[in-house]
Amino acid sequence: MHPRQPSVSLVIPAYNEEAVIGQCVAAALRQSVPAREIIVVDNRSTDRTAEIVRRLQREHPQAPLRLARQDAEQGLVPTRNAGLGLATGDVLGRIDADSVLEPDWVEQVAGAFLDPEVMGATGPVHYYDMPLRRWGLKADDRLRQLVLNLACRQHQFLFGSNMALRRTAWEAISGEVCRDEADQMHEDIDISLHLAEHHLKIRYVPTMVAGMSARRLEDSPGDYRRYVARFGRTYRAHRIERKALRIPELLFLSIYYPARTLRYLHGRTDAGRRGISPFPATTPPSSQALQASEASQAARRAVRERRRPTRP
C-alpha cells in the first residue's frame, strides 16, 4: 500500500510587489500537481499588489487562490507567520513574491515529504533575470552543497525563496522563532536553526527548483553588505561560532560587483532588443503588460522544458 501523498499549501508574503506578484502566482497555478491552496499575504502594500491577485482570482475562479491581509505590523516575519498560520496543508511551502516555481515544484515537494522523517525541504534556484541561467542553477546547487559540507552536515539551511515545512514541524517551533523586530537577521536561517534545535530533519532536494530575481544586486554596496551581514547576526543570535559558516558570506560579498556588472550589461542588451530603457521607470505596469509578460515567460519555460531532456 502506497503512503498518502501529502497536501501542499503555498504561502507568499508580499509588500509592494506589483512588478512580480503576477508571474509568481501564475507559476504557482501552473503545477503538474495542484497546490491545496495558494495564500498571498499582503502586508500593507500601497501599490497594485492586491489588485493583481484579485484579477487572477477572477481569471481562475476554480483555483484555490486566497488573498489575505496582515496589517497589524510591518515586516516579513509577522507576515510569513500569519500566512503559515492560515495554511491547512500537510506541508507548508513558503516562497518569495519574486519566486517563479518550476511546473513540477509541488510534485517534487510532495515526493520529498513522503519520507516521514523529513520536516523541512529546500532546493536550488536559478536567476531568471540574469544571463547563463542553466549555469547559474548548477552554481547555486554547488554552493548549497558546499554550505552543507562546511557545516559538517550538522546544519542544513532553508532558503526563503524556495522552501517547505511539514505543518507539524512549524507548529513545534512557531512560538520560538525570532521576531526580529529590528529586521537584522535572515528569517529562513533562523527557522532552520530552530528546527535543528528540535532535531528536526531538513532535506536538500536538487529537483525542487525555483526561479528568483537577482534584484538584490540593485542595492547600493553599503545596503548589500548590510544584507549579507545578516548571516553572521543570525548565527550569533543562536550562539553559533563555526568559522566555516562565514565562507558563504564572503562568497556573496565577492560576487557582488561582477554579478552587478553582468546584470547591468544583460539589462542593456535585453532593453536594446526591446527598444526600452534598461532601468524602467517606477510607473506601475498595466494589466495588459502583466498578462503579456506572464504569457511570454510561460512560452519561454515551455521551450526550455522541450529542449532539456533532464533537469541539471
XYZ file of C-alpha atoms in Angstrom:
312
model
C 0.000 0.000 0.000
C 1.432 3.338 -1.057
C 1.547 6.154 1.508
C -0.865 9.037 1.016
C 0.605 11.940 -0.923
C 0.857 14.913 1.457
C -1.074 18.037 0.515
C 0.990 21.180 -0.110
C -0.066 24.737 0.707
C 1.810 27.721 -0.723
C 2.370 30.908 1.297
C 3.607 34.075 -0.424
C 4.277 37.153 1.760
C 4.056 40.349 -0.278
C 4.745 44.041 0.225
C 4.546 46.363 -2.805
C 5.276 43.547 -5.265
C 3.161 44.639 -8.244
C 6.075 44.111 -10.630
C 6.467 40.394 -9.841
C 3.431 39.016 -7.990
C 1.542 38.210 -11.207
C 4.232 35.901 -12.590
C 4.764 34.351 -9.148
C 1.107 33.405 -8.708
C 0.749 32.349 -12.351
C 3.595 29.847 -11.922
C 2.051 28.589 -8.678
C -1.194 27.945 -10.563
C 0.537 26.049 -13.400
C 1.627 23.000 -11.439
C 1.644 19.365 -12.561
C 0.164 18.548 -9.137
C -2.038 21.400 -7.881
C -1.342 23.003 -4.537
C -4.018 22.578 -1.886
C -4.127 26.365 -1.606
C -2.119 29.421 -2.607
C -2.185 32.149 0.026
C -0.829 35.601 -0.819
C -0.442 37.625 2.383
C -0.455 41.349 1.621
C 1.414 43.393 4.221
C 0.171 46.992 3.908
C 1.001 47.289 0.211
C 0.346 50.712 -1.293
C 0.683 49.626 -4.920
C -1.363 47.262 -7.111
C -0.246 44.001 -5.476
C -3.701 43.135 -4.091
C -5.439 44.277 -7.281
C -3.317 41.929 -9.398
C -4.042 38.968 -7.115
C -7.775 39.741 -7.229
C -7.602 39.860 -11.031
C -6.003 36.409 -11.050
C -8.759 35.173 -8.740
C -11.345 36.364 -11.271
C -9.457 34.768 -14.149
C -9.104 31.447 -12.288
C -12.319 31.151 -10.270
C -11.806 27.429 -9.608
C -8.247 27.867 -8.323
C -7.628 27.726 -4.556
C -6.093 31.201 -4.624
C -6.602 33.261 -1.476
C -5.671 36.870 -0.708
C -5.127 37.594 2.983
C -4.020 40.778 4.721
C -1.628 41.291 7.581
C -1.947 44.897 8.720
C -1.104 44.552 12.405
C 2.595 45.253 11.871
C 5.038 45.830 9.056
C 7.572 43.137 8.335
C 8.348 39.859 6.643
C 8.402 37.718 9.794
C 4.891 38.578 11.071
C 3.533 38.368 7.516
C 5.140 34.976 6.969
C 3.870 33.759 10.331
C 0.331 34.901 9.513
C 0.351 33.000 6.226
C 1.777 29.827 7.717
C -0.846 30.036 10.443
C -3.638 30.222 7.845
C -2.377 27.330 5.737
C -4.101 23.958 6.122
C -1.882 21.618 4.062
C 0.251 18.810 5.444
C 3.238 20.674 4.020
C 3.625 24.449 4.000
C 5.550 25.834 1.039
C 6.989 29.290 1.631
C 8.300 31.322 -1.311
C 9.015 34.967 -2.045
C 6.868 37.189 -4.232
C 9.598 37.226 -6.900
C 9.856 33.419 -6.970
C 8.793 31.579 -10.131
C 8.281 27.885 -9.418
C 9.137 25.179 -11.913
C 5.964 23.386 -13.124
C 6.688 20.261 -11.051
C 7.601 22.076 -7.820
C 4.588 20.959 -5.800
C 5.050 17.410 -7.098
C 8.717 17.382 -6.053
C 7.907 18.793 -2.623
C 5.137 16.262 -2.001
C 7.516 13.471 -3.011
C 10.218 14.663 -0.625
C 7.785 14.682 2.298
C 6.704 11.091 1.686
C 9.646 10.356 3.983
C 8.095 10.852 7.434
C 11.451 11.952 8.874
C 11.675 14.995 6.586
C 10.460 18.106 8.420
C 11.809 20.751 6.058
C 12.991 20.862 2.451
C 14.762 23.327 0.211
C 16.274 23.314 -3.253
C 18.359 25.334 -5.729
C 17.312 28.426 -7.634
C 18.121 29.990 -10.970
C 18.075 33.749 -11.512
C 15.619 34.340 -14.323
C 16.664 37.953 -14.915
C 20.361 37.094 -15.342
C 22.161 35.530 -18.319
C 23.528 31.966 -18.222
C 20.602 30.674 -16.215
C 21.451 26.982 -16.614
C 24.987 27.672 -15.407
C 23.566 29.746 -12.568
C 21.345 26.860 -11.470
C 24.315 24.498 -11.383
C 26.420 27.048 -9.496
C 23.650 27.620 -6.962
C 23.305 23.877 -6.428
C 27.076 23.519 -5.893
C 27.104 26.435 -3.438
C 24.350 24.919 -1.318
C 26.081 21.552 -1.289
C 29.269 23.352 -0.224
C 27.497 25.085 2.657
C 26.151 21.727 3.824
C 29.638 20.235 3.789
C 31.138 23.243 5.569
C 28.585 22.812 8.318
C 29.831 19.220 8.659
C 26.229 18.245 7.878
C 25.229 19.408 11.348
C 23.154 22.245 9.883
C 21.093 22.295 6.719
C 19.693 25.688 5.849
C 16.386 26.513 4.225
C 16.270 29.204 1.545
C 13.308 31.546 1.826
C 12.677 31.781 -1.922
C 12.341 28.011 -2.172
C 11.425 26.140 0.995
C 8.773 23.977 2.602
C 7.981 22.812 6.146
C 5.900 19.986 7.486
C 2.993 21.642 9.267
C 3.666 19.730 12.491
C 7.270 20.982 12.445
C 6.108 24.589 12.059
C 3.673 24.121 14.921
C 6.564 22.850 17.080
C 8.727 25.944 16.514
C 6.255 28.720 15.663
C 6.234 30.030 19.215
C 10.048 30.104 19.368
C 11.199 31.628 16.082
C 12.848 35.015 16.461
C 10.555 38.014 15.962
C 13.465 40.094 14.651
C 11.669 43.411 15.129
C 14.869 45.243 14.170
C 14.995 43.354 10.847
C 18.616 42.289 11.318
C 18.512 38.548 10.612
C 17.895 36.007 7.864
C 14.499 34.639 8.842
C 14.934 31.456 6.796
C 18.205 30.582 8.552
C 16.533 31.353 11.864
C 13.796 28.802 11.076
C 16.477 26.287 10.066
C 18.332 26.678 13.336
C 15.165 26.334 15.403
C 14.388 23.108 13.546
C 17.913 21.883 14.314
C 17.440 22.668 17.998
C 14.460 20.282 17.931
C 16.470 17.688 15.948
C 14.039 18.005 13.056
C 15.457 16.928 9.707
C 15.852 19.244 6.706
C 16.486 17.684 3.310
C 18.155 19.343 0.362
C 16.209 18.353 -2.786
C 18.113 19.163 -6.027
C 14.970 18.676 -8.158
C 12.935 21.177 -6.106
C 13.773 24.114 -8.382
C 12.509 27.690 -8.339
C 13.452 30.819 -10.219
C 14.015 34.110 -8.463
C 15.046 37.649 -9.293
C 18.593 38.923 -8.844
C 17.157 42.336 -7.924
C 19.184 42.321 -4.694
C 22.142 43.301 -6.888
C 20.459 46.654 -7.460
C 21.144 47.551 -3.815
C 23.927 50.014 -3.105
C 27.220 48.446 -1.946
C 26.503 49.505 1.628
C 22.977 48.088 1.638
C 24.215 44.863 0.067
C 26.929 44.472 2.740
C 24.353 45.024 5.475
C 22.121 42.409 3.874
C 24.914 39.834 3.695
C 25.876 40.631 7.320
C 22.542 39.115 8.338
C 24.236 35.707 8.129
C 26.585 36.497 10.994
C 23.923 38.218 13.086
C 21.628 35.195 12.760
C 24.405 32.784 13.765
C 25.303 34.931 16.776
C 21.670 35.071 17.891
C 21.834 31.274 18.098
C 25.335 31.270 19.632
C 26.879 29.532 16.642
C 30.516 30.455 16.117
C 31.590 27.975 13.431
C 34.029 29.974 11.293
C 33.475 27.837 8.205
C 29.903 29.131 8.012
C 31.298 32.587 7.221
C 32.503 31.353 3.822
C 29.103 31.796 2.102
C 29.002 35.355 3.451
C 32.411 36.039 1.905
C 31.335 34.422 -1.364
C 28.241 36.607 -1.593
C 30.367 39.698 -0.983
C 32.951 38.663 -3.582
C 30.409 38.197 -6.396
C 28.589 41.493 -5.889
C 30.494 43.686 -8.340
C 30.979 41.070 -11.120
C 27.347 39.941 -10.888
C 26.046 43.514 -10.725
C 28.039 44.384 -13.854
C 26.757 41.281 -15.626
C 23.183 42.119 -14.665
C 23.579 45.686 -15.951
C 25.018 44.513 -19.280
C 22.301 41.878 -19.613
C 19.674 44.535 -18.899
C 21.117 46.841 -21.534
C 21.239 44.068 -24.137
C 17.693 42.932 -23.391
C 16.412 46.511 -23.332
C 18.135 47.238 -26.623
C 16.346 44.345 -28.300
C 13.009 45.618 -26.991
C 13.777 49.301 -27.539
C 13.267 50.369 -23.909
C 15.378 51.739 -21.089
C 17.470 49.136 -19.206
C 16.245 50.687 -15.961
C 12.488 51.191 -16.405
C 10.606 53.908 -14.598
C 8.625 53.055 -11.499
C 5.272 53.561 -13.234
C 3.144 50.524 -12.367
C 2.789 48.087 -15.278
C -0.607 47.815 -16.878
C -2.769 44.719 -16.577
C -2.193 44.046 -20.278
C 1.582 44.293 -19.823
C 1.488 41.876 -16.909
C -0.571 39.412 -18.920
C 1.843 39.673 -21.842
C 4.800 39.178 -19.508
C 3.224 36.100 -17.947
C 2.430 34.610 -21.358
C 5.941 35.298 -22.623
C 7.542 33.687 -19.584
C 5.268 30.658 -19.864
C 6.282 30.249 -23.511
C 9.981 30.517 -22.668
C 9.614 27.929 -19.890
C 7.813 25.573 -22.281
C 10.599 25.916 -24.844
C 13.242 25.246 -22.173
C 11.369 22.165 -20.963
C 11.212 20.781 -24.525
C 14.914 21.398 -25.098
C 16.310 19.852 -21.931
C 15.909 16.084 -21.546
C 16.779 16.036 -17.864
C 16.942 18.553 -15.074
C 20.521 19.520 -14.195
